[in-house]
Tab-separated table of C-alpha atoms in Angstrom:
chain	number	residue	atom	x	y	z
A	1	MET	CA	-7.454	9.219	29.104
A	2	GLY	CA	-6.578	6.084	27.145
A	3	LEU	CA	-3.491	3.972	26.645
A	4	THR	CA	-0.079	4.797	25.208
A	5	LEU	CA	1.976	2.069	23.574
A	6	TYR	CA	5.699	2.607	23.113
A	7	LYS	CA	6.868	0.612	20.135
A	8	ALA	CA	9.823	0.353	17.773
A	9	GLY	CA	10.389	-0.951	14.284
A	10	PRO	CA	9.257	-4.401	13.194
A	11	SER	CA	9.604	-6.023	16.640
A	12	PRO	CA	7.541	-9.223	16.774
A	13	PHE	CA	6.742	-8.506	20.417
A	14	VAL	CA	5.303	-5.132	19.454
A	15	ARG	CA	3.372	-6.775	16.631
A	16	LYS	CA	1.880	-9.270	19.085
A	17	VAL	CA	0.531	-6.364	21.130
A	18	MET	CA	-0.670	-4.549	18.010
A	19	VAL	CA	-2.566	-7.632	16.840
A	20	THR	CA	-4.114	-7.907	20.306
A	21	LEU	CA	-5.173	-4.254	20.151
A	22	HIS	CA	-6.943	-4.996	16.879
A	23	GLU	CA	-8.536	-8.195	18.174
A	24	THR	CA	-9.772	-6.575	21.402
A	25	GLY	CA	-11.047	-3.392	19.739
A	26	LEU	CA	-8.753	-1.225	21.881
A	27	LEU	CA	-6.633	0.236	19.086
A	28	ALA	CA	-8.755	3.379	18.831
A	29	GLN	CA	-8.158	4.053	22.535
A	30	THR	CA	-4.377	3.730	22.211
A	31	ASP	CA	-1.792	6.345	21.269
A	32	LEU	CA	1.195	4.860	19.454
A	33	VAL	CA	4.634	6.318	20.204
A	34	ASP	CA	7.786	5.317	18.332
A	35	ALA	CA	10.768	4.767	20.616
A	36	VAL	CA	14.392	3.769	20.064
A	37	ALA	CA	14.998	0.274	21.428
A	38	ASN	CA	18.617	-0.158	20.377
A	39	PRO	CA	20.121	-2.821	22.700
A	40	VAL	CA	23.429	-0.959	22.929
A	41	ALA	CA	22.011	2.579	23.156
A	42	PRO	CA	18.489	2.474	24.643
A	43	ASP	CA	16.173	5.474	24.588
A	44	PRO	CA	16.259	7.399	27.919
A	45	ALA	CA	12.548	8.151	27.553
A	46	LEU	CA	11.868	4.436	27.237
A	47	ILE	CA	14.074	3.600	30.242
A	48	ALA	CA	11.957	5.993	32.296
A	49	ILE	CA	8.988	3.715	31.560
A	50	ASN	CA	10.724	0.332	31.442
A	51	PRO	CA	14.101	0.167	33.249
A	52	ALA	CA	15.292	-2.488	30.795
A	53	GLY	CA	14.765	-0.049	27.924
A	54	LYS	CA	12.809	-2.635	25.960
A	55	ILE	CA	9.653	-2.446	23.923
A	56	PRO	CA	6.737	-2.853	23.960
A	57	ALA	CA	5.786	-0.781	26.993
A	58	LEU	CA	2.245	0.320	27.792
A	59	VAL	CA	1.354	3.399	29.813
A	60	ARG	CA	-2.127	3.212	31.321
A	61	GLU	CA	-4.225	5.590	33.353
A	62	ASP	CA	-5.033	3.165	36.166
A	63	GLY	CA	-1.606	2.081	37.374
A	64	PRO	CA	2.116	1.769	36.631
A	65	ALA	CA	3.369	1.197	33.101
A	66	LEU	CA	3.311	-2.393	31.904
A	67	TYR	CA	6.061	-4.169	29.984
A	68	ASP	CA	6.789	-7.612	28.582
A	69	SER	CA	4.405	-8.435	25.768
A	70	ARG	CA	2.745	-11.280	27.677
A	71	VAL	CA	1.856	-8.937	30.532
A	72	ILE	CA	0.495	-6.323	28.133
A	73	THR	CA	-1.602	-8.706	26.045
A	74	ARG	CA	-3.174	-10.257	29.122
A	75	TYR	CA	-3.973	-6.808	30.498
A	76	LEU	CA	-5.590	-5.813	27.194
A	77	ASP	CA	-7.679	-8.982	27.198
A	78	VAL	CA	-8.950	-8.267	30.728
A	79	ARG	CA	-9.575	-4.606	29.944
A	80	ALA	CA	-11.563	-5.442	26.823
A	81	GLY	CA	-13.428	-8.364	28.392
A	82	THR	CA	-12.475	-10.672	25.547
A	83	SER	CA	-11.536	-14.331	25.897
A	84	LEU	CA	-7.996	-14.563	24.560
A	85	TYR	CA	-6.871	-16.202	27.815
A	86	PRO	CA	-9.741	-18.602	28.576
A	87	GLU	CA	-9.544	-19.981	32.095
A	88	ALA	CA	-10.530	-23.486	30.991
A	89	ARG	CA	-7.382	-23.740	28.825
A	90	ILE	CA	-5.181	-21.193	30.555
A	91	TRP	CA	-2.094	-23.381	31.103
A	92	GLU	CA	-2.103	-24.598	27.519
A	93	VAL	CA	-2.533	-21.041	26.242
A	94	LEU	CA	0.280	-19.687	28.408
A	95	THR	CA	2.634	-22.558	27.516
A	96	LEU	CA	2.002	-22.241	23.797
A	97	GLU	CA	2.427	-18.475	23.988
A	98	ALA	CA	5.736	-18.989	25.809
A	99	SER	CA	6.830	-21.416	23.088
A	100	ALA	CA	6.070	-18.830	20.408
A	101	ASP	CA	7.872	-16.131	22.386
A	102	ALA	CA	10.945	-18.368	22.641
A	103	ILE	CA	10.982	-18.672	18.849
A	104	MET	CA	10.767	-14.886	18.578
A	105	ASP	CA	13.518	-14.390	21.157
A	106	ALA	CA	15.938	-16.600	19.239
A	107	ALA	CA	14.998	-15.068	15.895
A	108	VAL	CA	15.550	-11.527	17.204
A	109	LEU	CA	18.906	-12.514	18.733
A	110	MET	CA	19.998	-13.780	15.325
A	111	VAL	CA	19.134	-10.396	13.835
A	112	TYR	CA	21.056	-8.579	16.579
A	113	GLU	CA	24.080	-10.835	16.121
A	114	ALA	CA	24.212	-10.087	12.404
A	115	LYS	CA	23.616	-6.358	12.917
A	116	PHE	CA	25.881	-5.527	15.839
A	117	ARG	CA	28.786	-7.980	15.560
A	118	PRO	CA	31.244	-7.331	12.697
A	119	GLU	CA	31.722	-11.060	12.230
A	120	PRO	CA	28.729	-13.036	13.518
A	121	ILE	CA	29.635	-16.220	15.361
A	122	ALA	CA	28.307	-18.987	13.115
A	123	PRO	CA	27.954	-21.744	15.773
A	124	TRP	CA	26.040	-19.333	18.018
A	125	MET	CA	23.730	-18.393	15.130
A	126	GLU	CA	23.086	-22.045	14.380
A	127	GLY	CA	22.430	-22.683	18.050
A	128	GLN	CA	19.691	-20.057	17.977
A	129	TRP	CA	18.219	-21.578	14.852
A	130	THR	CA	18.223	-25.000	16.526
A	131	LYS	CA	16.039	-23.539	19.290
A	132	ILE	CA	13.675	-22.183	16.644
A	133	SER	CA	13.626	-25.440	14.691
A	134	ASN	CA	12.906	-27.470	17.824
A	135	GLY	CA	10.070	-25.107	18.695
A	136	LEU	CA	8.590	-25.388	15.206
A	137	ASP	CA	8.808	-29.174	15.342
A	138	ALA	CA	6.922	-29.128	18.646
A	139	LEU	CA	4.200	-26.963	17.122
A	140	GLU	CA	3.862	-29.409	14.232
A	141	SER	CA	3.798	-32.537	16.392
A	142	ARG	CA	2.024	-31.435	19.590
A	143	TRP	CA	0.042	-28.253	19.143
A	144	MET	CA	-1.946	-28.411	15.908
A	145	SER	CA	-5.206	-29.364	17.619
A	146	HIS	CA	-4.894	-26.271	19.814
A	147	LEU	CA	-3.956	-24.039	16.892
A	148	ASN	CA	-7.005	-25.270	15.001
A	149	GLY	CA	-9.277	-24.676	17.992
A	150	PRO	CA	-10.991	-21.535	19.327
A	151	HIS	CA	-9.031	-18.347	18.817
A	152	ASP	CA	-6.807	-17.251	21.709
A	153	ALA	CA	-3.642	-15.350	22.628
A	154	ALA	CA	-1.418	-18.343	21.906
A	155	GLN	CA	-2.537	-18.414	18.289
A	156	ILE	CA	-1.724	-14.722	17.987
A	157	ALA	CA	1.779	-15.360	19.347
A	158	VAL	CA	2.402	-18.296	17.008
A	159	GLY	CA	1.126	-16.359	14.005
A	160	VAL	CA	3.393	-13.434	14.822
A	161	ALA	CA	6.390	-15.726	15.363
A	162	LEU	CA	5.898	-17.399	11.992
A	163	GLY	CA	5.394	-14.042	10.315
A	164	TYR	CA	8.662	-12.818	11.799
A	165	LEU	CA	10.513	-15.847	10.437
A	166	ASP	CA	9.124	-15.045	6.993
A	167	PHE	CA	10.194	-11.414	7.403
A	168	ARG	CA	13.699	-11.779	8.851
A	169	HIS	CA	14.778	-15.336	8.031
A	170	PRO	CA	13.060	-16.341	4.760
A	171	GLN	CA	16.141	-18.251	3.593
A	172	ARG	CA	15.642	-20.727	6.423
A	173	ALA	CA	12.434	-22.060	4.800
A	174	TRP	CA	10.723	-22.991	8.072
A	175	ARG	CA	7.758	-24.599	6.265
A	176	VAL	CA	9.805	-27.491	4.882
A	177	GLY	CA	8.865	-30.683	6.696
A	178	ARG	CA	6.025	-29.016	8.612
A	179	PRO	CA	2.982	-29.273	6.338
A	180	ALA	CA	0.317	-28.918	9.035
A	181	LEU	CA	1.884	-25.786	10.517
A	182	ALA	CA	2.449	-24.319	7.047
A	183	ALA	CA	-1.208	-24.903	6.124
A	184	TRP	CA	-2.365	-23.293	9.363
A	185	ALA	CA	-0.129	-20.270	8.791
A	186	GLU	CA	-1.425	-19.808	5.246
A	187	VAL	CA	-4.889	-19.248	6.668
A	188	TYR	CA	-4.023	-17.490	9.922
A	189	LEU	CA	-1.715	-14.912	8.387
A	190	GLN	CA	-4.658	-13.685	6.284
A	191	ARG	CA	-6.589	-12.729	9.399
A	192	PRO	CA	-7.428	-8.967	9.262
A	193	ALA	CA	-5.433	-8.131	12.403
A	194	MET	CA	-2.396	-9.913	10.965
A	195	GLN	CA	-2.733	-8.193	7.606
A	196	ALA	CA	-3.036	-4.801	9.311
A	197	THR	CA	0.247	-5.313	11.192
A	198	ILE	CA	2.600	-6.728	8.532
A	199	PRO	CA	6.121	-5.553	9.438
A	200	GLN	CA	7.895	-3.043	7.238
A	201	GLY	CA	11.528	-2.018	6.931
């Protein structure tokens, strides 16, 4: 028996796990199941796996289901015996991954606000974008040496976050004023695992 990944739509958190499945060689061992992750009407089948009703969620044969993308990607890395979370740089990797996840969180909340509220609250939307902009500025000013170093889970998370901004918020033009990050993304987003997981819809 292999793994079963519950996923939904173009979620960046699902994409992060999908990229990790490609990078670890575990995709062939994983069944992919589409679930409904509507924040106002979650899928009962998904709640049975993850009480929060959120995706991604991973069912495994050797223990309880796993959820939260950072938990799943670390499990996949251990299972595959790859080095996406190298012990020598573990705190930097985890911090940079958390920074990328924060960008994704804010970007997804902006999508939800526009989709589920008849009249989105403009100051709240701009507050979310400020979080994203601050995170991008930190990547540009503090993290480029790491991003240009050996491949790890943090780079996957950053690549997925930037790809999601291109997908859902292209009008925000995140590359402006961030030439180093833009140049890195131009190369990283061509990576086979990134190309194989480009969001649709």
